[in-house]
PDB file of C-alpha atoms in Angstrom:
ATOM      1  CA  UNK A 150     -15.949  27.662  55.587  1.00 52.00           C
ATOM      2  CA  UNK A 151     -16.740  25.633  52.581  1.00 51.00           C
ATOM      3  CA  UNK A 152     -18.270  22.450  52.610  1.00 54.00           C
ATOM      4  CA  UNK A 153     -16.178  19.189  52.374  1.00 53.00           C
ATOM      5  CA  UNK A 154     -18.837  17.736  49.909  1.00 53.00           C
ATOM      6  CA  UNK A 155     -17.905  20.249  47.763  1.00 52.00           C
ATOM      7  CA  UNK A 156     -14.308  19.917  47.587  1.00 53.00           C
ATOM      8  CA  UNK A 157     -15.167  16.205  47.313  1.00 55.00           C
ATOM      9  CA  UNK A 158     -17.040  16.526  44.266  1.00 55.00           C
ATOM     10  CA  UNK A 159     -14.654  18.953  42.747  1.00 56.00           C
ATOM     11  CA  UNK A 160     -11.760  16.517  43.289  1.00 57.00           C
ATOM     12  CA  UNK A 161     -14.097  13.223  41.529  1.00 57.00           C
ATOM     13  CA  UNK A 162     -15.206  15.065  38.460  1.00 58.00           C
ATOM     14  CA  UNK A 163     -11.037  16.632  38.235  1.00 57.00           C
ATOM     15  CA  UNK A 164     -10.476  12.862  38.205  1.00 58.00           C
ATOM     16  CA  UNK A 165     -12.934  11.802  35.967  1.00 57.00           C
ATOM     17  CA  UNK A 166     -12.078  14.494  33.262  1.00 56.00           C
ATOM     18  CA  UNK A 167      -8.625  13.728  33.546  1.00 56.00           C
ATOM     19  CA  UNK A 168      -9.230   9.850  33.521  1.00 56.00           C
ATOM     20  CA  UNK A 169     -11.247  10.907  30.157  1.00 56.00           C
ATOM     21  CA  UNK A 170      -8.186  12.647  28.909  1.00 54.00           C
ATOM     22  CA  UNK A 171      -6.093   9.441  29.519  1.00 51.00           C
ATOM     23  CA  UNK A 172      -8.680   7.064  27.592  1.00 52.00           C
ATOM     24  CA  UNK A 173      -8.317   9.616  24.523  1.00 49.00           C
ATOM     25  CA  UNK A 174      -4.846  10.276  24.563  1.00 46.00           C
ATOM     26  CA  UNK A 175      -4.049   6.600  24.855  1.00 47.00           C
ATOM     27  CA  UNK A 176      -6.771   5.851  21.700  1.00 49.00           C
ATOM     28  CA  UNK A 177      -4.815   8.350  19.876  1.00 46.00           C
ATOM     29  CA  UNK A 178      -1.204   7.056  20.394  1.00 40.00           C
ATOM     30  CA  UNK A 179      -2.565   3.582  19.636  1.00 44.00           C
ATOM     31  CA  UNK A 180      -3.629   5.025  16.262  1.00 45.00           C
ATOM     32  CA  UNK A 181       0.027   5.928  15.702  1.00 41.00           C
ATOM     33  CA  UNK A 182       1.602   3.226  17.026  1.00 46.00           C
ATOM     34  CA  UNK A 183      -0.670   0.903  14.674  1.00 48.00           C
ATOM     35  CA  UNK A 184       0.130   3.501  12.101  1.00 48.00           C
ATOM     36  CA  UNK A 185       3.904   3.605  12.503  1.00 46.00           C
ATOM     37  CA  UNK A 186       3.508   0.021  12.465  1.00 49.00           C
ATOM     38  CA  UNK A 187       2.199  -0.311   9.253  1.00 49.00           C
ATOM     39  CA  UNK A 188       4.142   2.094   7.699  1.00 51.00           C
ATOM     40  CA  UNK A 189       8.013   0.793   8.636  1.00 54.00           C
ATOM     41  CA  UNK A 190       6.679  -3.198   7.169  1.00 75.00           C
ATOM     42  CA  UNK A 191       5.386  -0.758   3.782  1.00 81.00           C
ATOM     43  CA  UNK A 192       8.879   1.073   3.666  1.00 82.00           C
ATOM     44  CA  UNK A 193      10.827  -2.005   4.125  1.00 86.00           C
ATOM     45  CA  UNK A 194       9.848  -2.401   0.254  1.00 89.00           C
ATOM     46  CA  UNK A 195      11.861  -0.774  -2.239  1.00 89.00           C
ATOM     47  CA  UNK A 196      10.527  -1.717  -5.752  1.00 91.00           C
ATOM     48  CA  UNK A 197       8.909  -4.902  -7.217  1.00 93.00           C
ATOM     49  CA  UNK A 198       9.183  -5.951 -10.640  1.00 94.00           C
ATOM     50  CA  UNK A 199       6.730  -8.899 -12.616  1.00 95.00           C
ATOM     51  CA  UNK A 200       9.322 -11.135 -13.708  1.00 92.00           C
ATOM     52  CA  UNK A 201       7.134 -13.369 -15.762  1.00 92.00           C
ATOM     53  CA  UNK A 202       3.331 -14.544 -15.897  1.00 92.00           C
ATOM     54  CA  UNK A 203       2.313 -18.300 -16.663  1.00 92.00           C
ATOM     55  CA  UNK A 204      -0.768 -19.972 -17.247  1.00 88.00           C
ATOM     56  CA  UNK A 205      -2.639 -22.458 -14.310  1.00 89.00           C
ATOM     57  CA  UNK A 206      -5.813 -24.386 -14.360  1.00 88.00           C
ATOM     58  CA  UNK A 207      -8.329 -23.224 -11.980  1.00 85.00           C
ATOM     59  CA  UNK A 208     -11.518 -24.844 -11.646  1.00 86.00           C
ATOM     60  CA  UNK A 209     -11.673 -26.292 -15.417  1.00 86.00           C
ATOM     61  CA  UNK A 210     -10.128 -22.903 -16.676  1.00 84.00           C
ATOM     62  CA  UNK A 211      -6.612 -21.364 -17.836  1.00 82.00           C
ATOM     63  CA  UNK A 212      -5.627 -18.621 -16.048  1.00 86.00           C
ATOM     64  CA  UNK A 213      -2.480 -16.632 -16.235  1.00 89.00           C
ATOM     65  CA  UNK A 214      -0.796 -15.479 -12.862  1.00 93.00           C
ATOM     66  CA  UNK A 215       1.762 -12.932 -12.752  1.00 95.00           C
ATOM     67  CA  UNK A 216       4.790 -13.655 -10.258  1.00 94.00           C
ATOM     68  CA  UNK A 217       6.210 -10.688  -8.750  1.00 94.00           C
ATOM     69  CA  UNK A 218      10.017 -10.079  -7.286  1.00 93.00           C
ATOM     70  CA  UNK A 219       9.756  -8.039  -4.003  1.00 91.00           C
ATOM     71  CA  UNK A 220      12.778  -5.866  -3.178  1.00 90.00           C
ATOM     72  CA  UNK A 221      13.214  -4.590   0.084  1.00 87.00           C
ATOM     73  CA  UNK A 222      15.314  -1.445   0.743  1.00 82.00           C
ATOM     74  CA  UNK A 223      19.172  -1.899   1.509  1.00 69.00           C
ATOM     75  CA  UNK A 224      20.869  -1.320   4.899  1.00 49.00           C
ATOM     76  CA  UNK A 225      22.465   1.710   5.610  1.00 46.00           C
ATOM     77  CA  UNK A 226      26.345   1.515   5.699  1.00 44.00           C
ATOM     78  CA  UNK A 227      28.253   4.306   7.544  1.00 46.00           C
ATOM     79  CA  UNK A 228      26.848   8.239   7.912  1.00 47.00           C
ATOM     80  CA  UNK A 229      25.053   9.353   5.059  1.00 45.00           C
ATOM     81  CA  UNK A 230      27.268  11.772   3.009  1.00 45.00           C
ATOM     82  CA  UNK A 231      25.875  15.286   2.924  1.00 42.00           C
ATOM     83  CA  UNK A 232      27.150  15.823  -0.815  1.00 41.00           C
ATOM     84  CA  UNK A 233      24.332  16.478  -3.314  1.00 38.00           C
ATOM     85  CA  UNK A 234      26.355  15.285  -6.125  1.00 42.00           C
ATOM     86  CA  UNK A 235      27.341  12.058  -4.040  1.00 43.00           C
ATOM     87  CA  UNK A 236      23.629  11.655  -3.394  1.00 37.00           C
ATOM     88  CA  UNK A 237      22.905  11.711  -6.787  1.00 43.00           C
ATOM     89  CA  UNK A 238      25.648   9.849  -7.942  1.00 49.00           C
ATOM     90  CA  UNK A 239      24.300   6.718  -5.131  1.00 47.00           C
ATOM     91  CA  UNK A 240      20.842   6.890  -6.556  1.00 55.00           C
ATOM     92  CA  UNK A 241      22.070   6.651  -9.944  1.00 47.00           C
ATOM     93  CA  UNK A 242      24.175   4.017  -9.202  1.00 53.00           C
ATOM     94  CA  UNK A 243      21.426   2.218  -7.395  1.00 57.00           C
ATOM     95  CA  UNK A 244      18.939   2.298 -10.471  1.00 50.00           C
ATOM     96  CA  UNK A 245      21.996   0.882 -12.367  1.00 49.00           C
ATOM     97  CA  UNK A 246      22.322  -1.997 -10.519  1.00 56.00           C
ATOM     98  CA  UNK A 247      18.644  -2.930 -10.038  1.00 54.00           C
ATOM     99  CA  UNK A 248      18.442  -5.426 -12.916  1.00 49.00           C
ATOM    100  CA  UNK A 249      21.672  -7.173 -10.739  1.00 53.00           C
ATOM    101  CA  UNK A 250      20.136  -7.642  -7.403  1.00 72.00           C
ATOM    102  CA  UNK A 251      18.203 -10.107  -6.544  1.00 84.00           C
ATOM    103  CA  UNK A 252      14.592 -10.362  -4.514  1.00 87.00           C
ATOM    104  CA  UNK A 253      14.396 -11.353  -1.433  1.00 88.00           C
ATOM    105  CA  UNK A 254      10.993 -13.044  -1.852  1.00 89.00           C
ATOM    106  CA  UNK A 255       8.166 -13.438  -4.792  1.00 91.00           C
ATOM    107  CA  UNK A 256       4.605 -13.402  -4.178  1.00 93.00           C
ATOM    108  CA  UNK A 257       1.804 -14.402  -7.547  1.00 94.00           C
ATOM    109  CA  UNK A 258      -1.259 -12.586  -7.963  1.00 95.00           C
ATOM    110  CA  UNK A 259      -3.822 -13.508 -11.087  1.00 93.00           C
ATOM    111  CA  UNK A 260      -4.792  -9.755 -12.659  1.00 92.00           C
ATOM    112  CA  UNK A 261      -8.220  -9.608 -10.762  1.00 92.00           C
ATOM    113  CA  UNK A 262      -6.414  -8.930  -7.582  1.00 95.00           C
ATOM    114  CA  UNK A 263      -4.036  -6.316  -8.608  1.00 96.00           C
ATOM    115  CA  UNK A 264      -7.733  -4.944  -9.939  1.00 94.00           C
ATOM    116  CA  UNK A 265      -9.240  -5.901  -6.577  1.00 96.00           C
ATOM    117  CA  UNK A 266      -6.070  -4.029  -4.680  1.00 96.00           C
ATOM    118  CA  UNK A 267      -7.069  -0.686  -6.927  1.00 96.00           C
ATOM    119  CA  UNK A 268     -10.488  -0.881  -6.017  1.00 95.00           C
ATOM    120  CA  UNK A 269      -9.853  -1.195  -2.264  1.00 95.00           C
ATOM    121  CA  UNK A 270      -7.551   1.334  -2.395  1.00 95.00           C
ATOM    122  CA  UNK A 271      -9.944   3.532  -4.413  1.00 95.00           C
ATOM    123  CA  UNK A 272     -12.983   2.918  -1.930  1.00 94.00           C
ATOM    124  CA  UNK A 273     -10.477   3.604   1.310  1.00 92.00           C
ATOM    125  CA  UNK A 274      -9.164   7.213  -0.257  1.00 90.00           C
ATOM    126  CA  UNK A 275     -12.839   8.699  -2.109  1.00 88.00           C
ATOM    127  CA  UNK A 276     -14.851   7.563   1.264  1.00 79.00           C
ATOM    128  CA  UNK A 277     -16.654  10.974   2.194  1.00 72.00           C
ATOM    129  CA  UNK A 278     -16.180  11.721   5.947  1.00 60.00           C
ATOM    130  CA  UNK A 279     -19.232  11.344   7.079  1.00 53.00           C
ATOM    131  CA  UNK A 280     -18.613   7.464   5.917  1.00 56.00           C
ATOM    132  CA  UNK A 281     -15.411   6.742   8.092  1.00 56.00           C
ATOM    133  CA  UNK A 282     -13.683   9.584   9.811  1.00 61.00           C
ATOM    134  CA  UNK A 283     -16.165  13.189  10.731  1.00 62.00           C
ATOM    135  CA  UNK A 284     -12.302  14.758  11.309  1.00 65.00           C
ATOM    136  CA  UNK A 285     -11.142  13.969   7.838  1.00 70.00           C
ATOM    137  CA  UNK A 286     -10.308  16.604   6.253  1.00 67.00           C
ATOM    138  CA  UNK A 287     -12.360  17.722   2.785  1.00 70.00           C
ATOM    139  CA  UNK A 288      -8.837  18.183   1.198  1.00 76.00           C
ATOM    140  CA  UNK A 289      -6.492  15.602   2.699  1.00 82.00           C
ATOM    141  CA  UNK A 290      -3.435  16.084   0.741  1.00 84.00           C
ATOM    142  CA  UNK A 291      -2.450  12.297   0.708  1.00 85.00           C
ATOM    143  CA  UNK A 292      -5.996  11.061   0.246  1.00 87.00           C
ATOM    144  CA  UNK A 293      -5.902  13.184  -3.094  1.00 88.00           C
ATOM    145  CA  UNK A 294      -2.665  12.328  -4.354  1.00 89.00           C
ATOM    146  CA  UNK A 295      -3.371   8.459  -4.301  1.00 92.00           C
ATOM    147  CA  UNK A 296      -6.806   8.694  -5.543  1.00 91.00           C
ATOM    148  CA  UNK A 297      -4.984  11.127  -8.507  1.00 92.00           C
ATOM    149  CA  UNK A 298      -3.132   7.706  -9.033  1.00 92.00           C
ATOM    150  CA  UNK A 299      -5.750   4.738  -8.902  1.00 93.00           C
ATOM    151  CA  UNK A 300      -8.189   7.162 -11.153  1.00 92.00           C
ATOM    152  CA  UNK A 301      -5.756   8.903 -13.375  1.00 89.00           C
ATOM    153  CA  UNK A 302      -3.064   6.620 -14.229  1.00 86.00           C
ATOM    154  CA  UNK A 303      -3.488   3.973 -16.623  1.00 87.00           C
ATOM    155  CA  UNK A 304      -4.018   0.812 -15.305  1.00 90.00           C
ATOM    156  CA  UNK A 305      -4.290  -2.250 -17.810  1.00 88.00           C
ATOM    157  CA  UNK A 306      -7.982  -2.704 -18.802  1.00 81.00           C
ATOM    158  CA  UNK A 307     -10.088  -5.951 -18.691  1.00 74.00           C
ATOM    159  CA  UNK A 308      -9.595  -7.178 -22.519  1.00 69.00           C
ATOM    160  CA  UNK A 309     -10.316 -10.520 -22.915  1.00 58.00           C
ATOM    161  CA  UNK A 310      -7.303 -12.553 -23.582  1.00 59.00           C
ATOM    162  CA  UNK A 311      -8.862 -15.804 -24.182  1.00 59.00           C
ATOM    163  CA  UNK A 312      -9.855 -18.088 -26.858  1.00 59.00           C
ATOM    164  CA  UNK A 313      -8.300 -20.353 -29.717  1.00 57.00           C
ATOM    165  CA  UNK A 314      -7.762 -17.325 -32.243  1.00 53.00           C
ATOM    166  CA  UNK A 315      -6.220 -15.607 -29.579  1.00 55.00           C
ATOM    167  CA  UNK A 316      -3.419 -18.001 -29.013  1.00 58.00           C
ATOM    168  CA  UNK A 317      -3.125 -19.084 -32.644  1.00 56.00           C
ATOM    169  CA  UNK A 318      -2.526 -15.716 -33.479  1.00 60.00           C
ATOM    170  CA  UNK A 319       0.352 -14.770 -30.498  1.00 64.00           C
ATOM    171  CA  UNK A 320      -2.363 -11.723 -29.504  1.00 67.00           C
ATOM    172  CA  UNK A 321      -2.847 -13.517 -25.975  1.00 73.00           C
ATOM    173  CA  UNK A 322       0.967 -13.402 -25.246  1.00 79.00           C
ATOM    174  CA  UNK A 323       1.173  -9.993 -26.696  1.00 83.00           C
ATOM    175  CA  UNK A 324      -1.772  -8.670 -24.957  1.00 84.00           C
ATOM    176  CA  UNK A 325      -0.062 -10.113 -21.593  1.00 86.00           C
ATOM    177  CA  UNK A 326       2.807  -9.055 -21.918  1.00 87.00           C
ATOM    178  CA  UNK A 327       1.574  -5.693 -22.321  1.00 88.00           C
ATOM    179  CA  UNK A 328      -0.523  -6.032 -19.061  1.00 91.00           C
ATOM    180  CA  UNK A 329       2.985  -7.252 -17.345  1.00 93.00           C
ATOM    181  CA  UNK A 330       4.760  -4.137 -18.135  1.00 93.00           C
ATOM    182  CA  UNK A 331       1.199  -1.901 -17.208  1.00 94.00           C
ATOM    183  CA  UNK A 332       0.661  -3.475 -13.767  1.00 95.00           C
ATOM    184  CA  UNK A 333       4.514  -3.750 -12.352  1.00 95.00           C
ATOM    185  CA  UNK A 334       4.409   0.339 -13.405  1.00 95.00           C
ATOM    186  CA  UNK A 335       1.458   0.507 -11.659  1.00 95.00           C
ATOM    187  CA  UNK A 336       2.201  -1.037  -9.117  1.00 95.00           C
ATOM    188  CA  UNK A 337       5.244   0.867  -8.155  1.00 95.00           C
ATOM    189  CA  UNK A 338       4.110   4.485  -8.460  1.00 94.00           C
ATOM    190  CA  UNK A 339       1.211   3.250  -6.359  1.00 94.00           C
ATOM    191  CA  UNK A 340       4.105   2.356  -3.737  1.00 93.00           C
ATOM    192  CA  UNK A 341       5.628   5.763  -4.110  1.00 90.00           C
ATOM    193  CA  UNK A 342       2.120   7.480  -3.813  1.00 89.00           C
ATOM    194  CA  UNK A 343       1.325   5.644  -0.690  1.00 88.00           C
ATOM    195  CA  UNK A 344       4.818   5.469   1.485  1.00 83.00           C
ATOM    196  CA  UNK A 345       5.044   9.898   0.389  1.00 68.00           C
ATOM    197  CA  UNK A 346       7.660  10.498   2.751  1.00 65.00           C
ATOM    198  CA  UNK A 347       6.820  14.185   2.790  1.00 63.00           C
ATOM    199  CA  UNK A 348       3.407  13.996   3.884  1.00 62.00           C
ATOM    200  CA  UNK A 349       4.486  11.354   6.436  1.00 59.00           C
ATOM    201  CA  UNK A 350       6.721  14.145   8.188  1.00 59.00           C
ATOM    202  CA  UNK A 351       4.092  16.848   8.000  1.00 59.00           C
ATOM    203  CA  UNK A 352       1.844  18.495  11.286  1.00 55.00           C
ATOM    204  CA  UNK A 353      -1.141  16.288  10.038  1.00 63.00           C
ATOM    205  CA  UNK A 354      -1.781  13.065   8.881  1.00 69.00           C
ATOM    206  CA  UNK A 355      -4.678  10.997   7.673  1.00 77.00           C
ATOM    207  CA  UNK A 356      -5.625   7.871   9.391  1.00 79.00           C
ATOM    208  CA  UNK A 357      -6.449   6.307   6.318  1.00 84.00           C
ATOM    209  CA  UNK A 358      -2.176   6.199   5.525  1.00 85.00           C
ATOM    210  CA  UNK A 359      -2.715   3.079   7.881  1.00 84.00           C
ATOM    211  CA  UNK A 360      -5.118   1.688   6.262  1.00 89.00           C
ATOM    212  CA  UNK A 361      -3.780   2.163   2.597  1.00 91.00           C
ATOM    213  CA  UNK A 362      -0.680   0.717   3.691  1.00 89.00           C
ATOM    214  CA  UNK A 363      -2.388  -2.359   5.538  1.00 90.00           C
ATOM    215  CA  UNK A 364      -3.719  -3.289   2.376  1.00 94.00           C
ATOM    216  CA  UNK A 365       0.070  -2.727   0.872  1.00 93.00           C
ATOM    217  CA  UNK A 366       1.127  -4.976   3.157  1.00 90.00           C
ATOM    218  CA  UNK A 367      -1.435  -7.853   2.870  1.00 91.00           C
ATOM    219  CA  UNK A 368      -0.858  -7.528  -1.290  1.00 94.00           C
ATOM    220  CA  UNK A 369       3.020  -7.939  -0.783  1.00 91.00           C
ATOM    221  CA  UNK A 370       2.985 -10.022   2.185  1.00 84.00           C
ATOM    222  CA  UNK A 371       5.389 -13.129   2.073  1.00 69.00           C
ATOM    223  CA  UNK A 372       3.401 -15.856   0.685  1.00 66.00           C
ATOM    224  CA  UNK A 373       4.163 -17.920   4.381  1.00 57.00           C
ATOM    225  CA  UNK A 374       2.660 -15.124   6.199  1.00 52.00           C
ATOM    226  CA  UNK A 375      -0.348 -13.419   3.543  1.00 51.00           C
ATOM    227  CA  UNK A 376      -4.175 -13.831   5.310  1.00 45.00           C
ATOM    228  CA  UNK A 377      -5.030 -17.117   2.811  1.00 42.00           C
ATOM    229  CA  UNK A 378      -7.771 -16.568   0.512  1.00 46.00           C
ATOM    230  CA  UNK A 379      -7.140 -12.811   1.233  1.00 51.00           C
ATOM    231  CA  UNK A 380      -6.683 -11.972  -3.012  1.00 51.00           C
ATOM    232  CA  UNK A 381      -9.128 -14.441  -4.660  1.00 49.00           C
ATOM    233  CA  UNK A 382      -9.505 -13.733  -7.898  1.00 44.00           C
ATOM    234  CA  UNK A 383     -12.309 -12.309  -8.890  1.00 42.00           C
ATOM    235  CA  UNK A 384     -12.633 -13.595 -12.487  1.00 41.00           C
ATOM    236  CA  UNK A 385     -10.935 -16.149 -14.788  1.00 40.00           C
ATOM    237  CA  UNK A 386      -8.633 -12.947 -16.127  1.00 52.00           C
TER     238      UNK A 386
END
């Protein structure tokens, strides 16, 4: 006959391993749900577009700060038709009527934070595993594709703007202009590159898509609700 100390210590550690179990499986789905989370606020957005830029005194100094429209994606009317050419026709039709609609909220960044935004963006995606996640993989398809972006694209560089000559000449409203057009382009491939739809739906995904879109979120956060002092500037540009 076998012991009953043995069957009792076969039933604790069956109840410990599967109490382990539990404690990882629910860390895990609480990595998705913050994850899904983040991602449906980040897909609510649809485009943005820098409307205009203005100058502001900031301790003793002229600044210029950018003010960005925020467009969030439209509600879904009826069953989506299945017709390729309709589908095409709707998305055509959409990019028509962008300049029409309107925003339905602006936020105003100075052009240090859009830099700071890059660089957090850039130091989430190029981490090396060993520095955040040992299960990361060494080629995360999402990790490379926005790091592609925030290295390879061009993003507006730090020229200084300032100064009497500058303004006498119209080169400062040239020069920001120019950095208007360069950030709101920018900007939205940067939304493409981080929502990517396709690697969303795929077996794996990174945990640093959560991340990347937390900072999203914070950046294009209605002014009411953004962290304050969560995008101070970083320099008089």
């Amino acid at each position: 006959m076998r012991p009953e100390s043995e069957g009792s210590d076969s039933s604790d550690s069956d109840d410990t391993d599967r109490r382990s179990l539990d404690a990882a499986l629910g860390q895990r789905l609480s990595k998705l749900s913050n994850s899904a989370k983040f991602a449906v606020s980040l897909n609510q957005i649809s485009h943005v577009v820098i409307r205009e830029a203005y100058n502001r005194e900031e301790h003793g100094a002229i600044v210029v700060v950018y003010v960005v429209d925020v467009f969030l994606m439209g509600v879904q009317k009826g069953l989506p038709s299945t017709s390729v050419q309709s589908w095409h026709k709707l998305t055509w039709r959409q990019k028509r009527e962008k300049q029409s609609e309107r925003p339905e909220y602006q936020v105003e960044h100075r052009y240090s934070a859009f830099r700071l935004l890059r660089q957090r963006i850039l130091d989430v995606v190029s981490a090396t595993p060993p520095d955040v996640d040992q299960n990361h993989p060494q080629c995360c398809p999402y990790c490379s594709r926005v790091l592609w972006l925030v290295t390879a694209r061009d993003f507006p560089s730090r020229y200084p703007n300032g100064g009497a000559l500058a303004t006498y000449t119209g080169w400062r409203q040239l020069l920001i202009h120019s950095r208007k057009h360069g950030l709101e382009k920018f900007i939205n491939e940067l939304l493409t590159a981080a929502k990517d739809v396709s690697y969303r739906y795929s077996a794996s995904q990174c945990e640093r898509y959560a991340t990347v879109s937390r900072i999203l979120n914070d950046f294009f956060a209605d002014p009411h609700l953004r962290t304050a002092g969560g995008w101070t500037a970083l320099s008089c540009c």
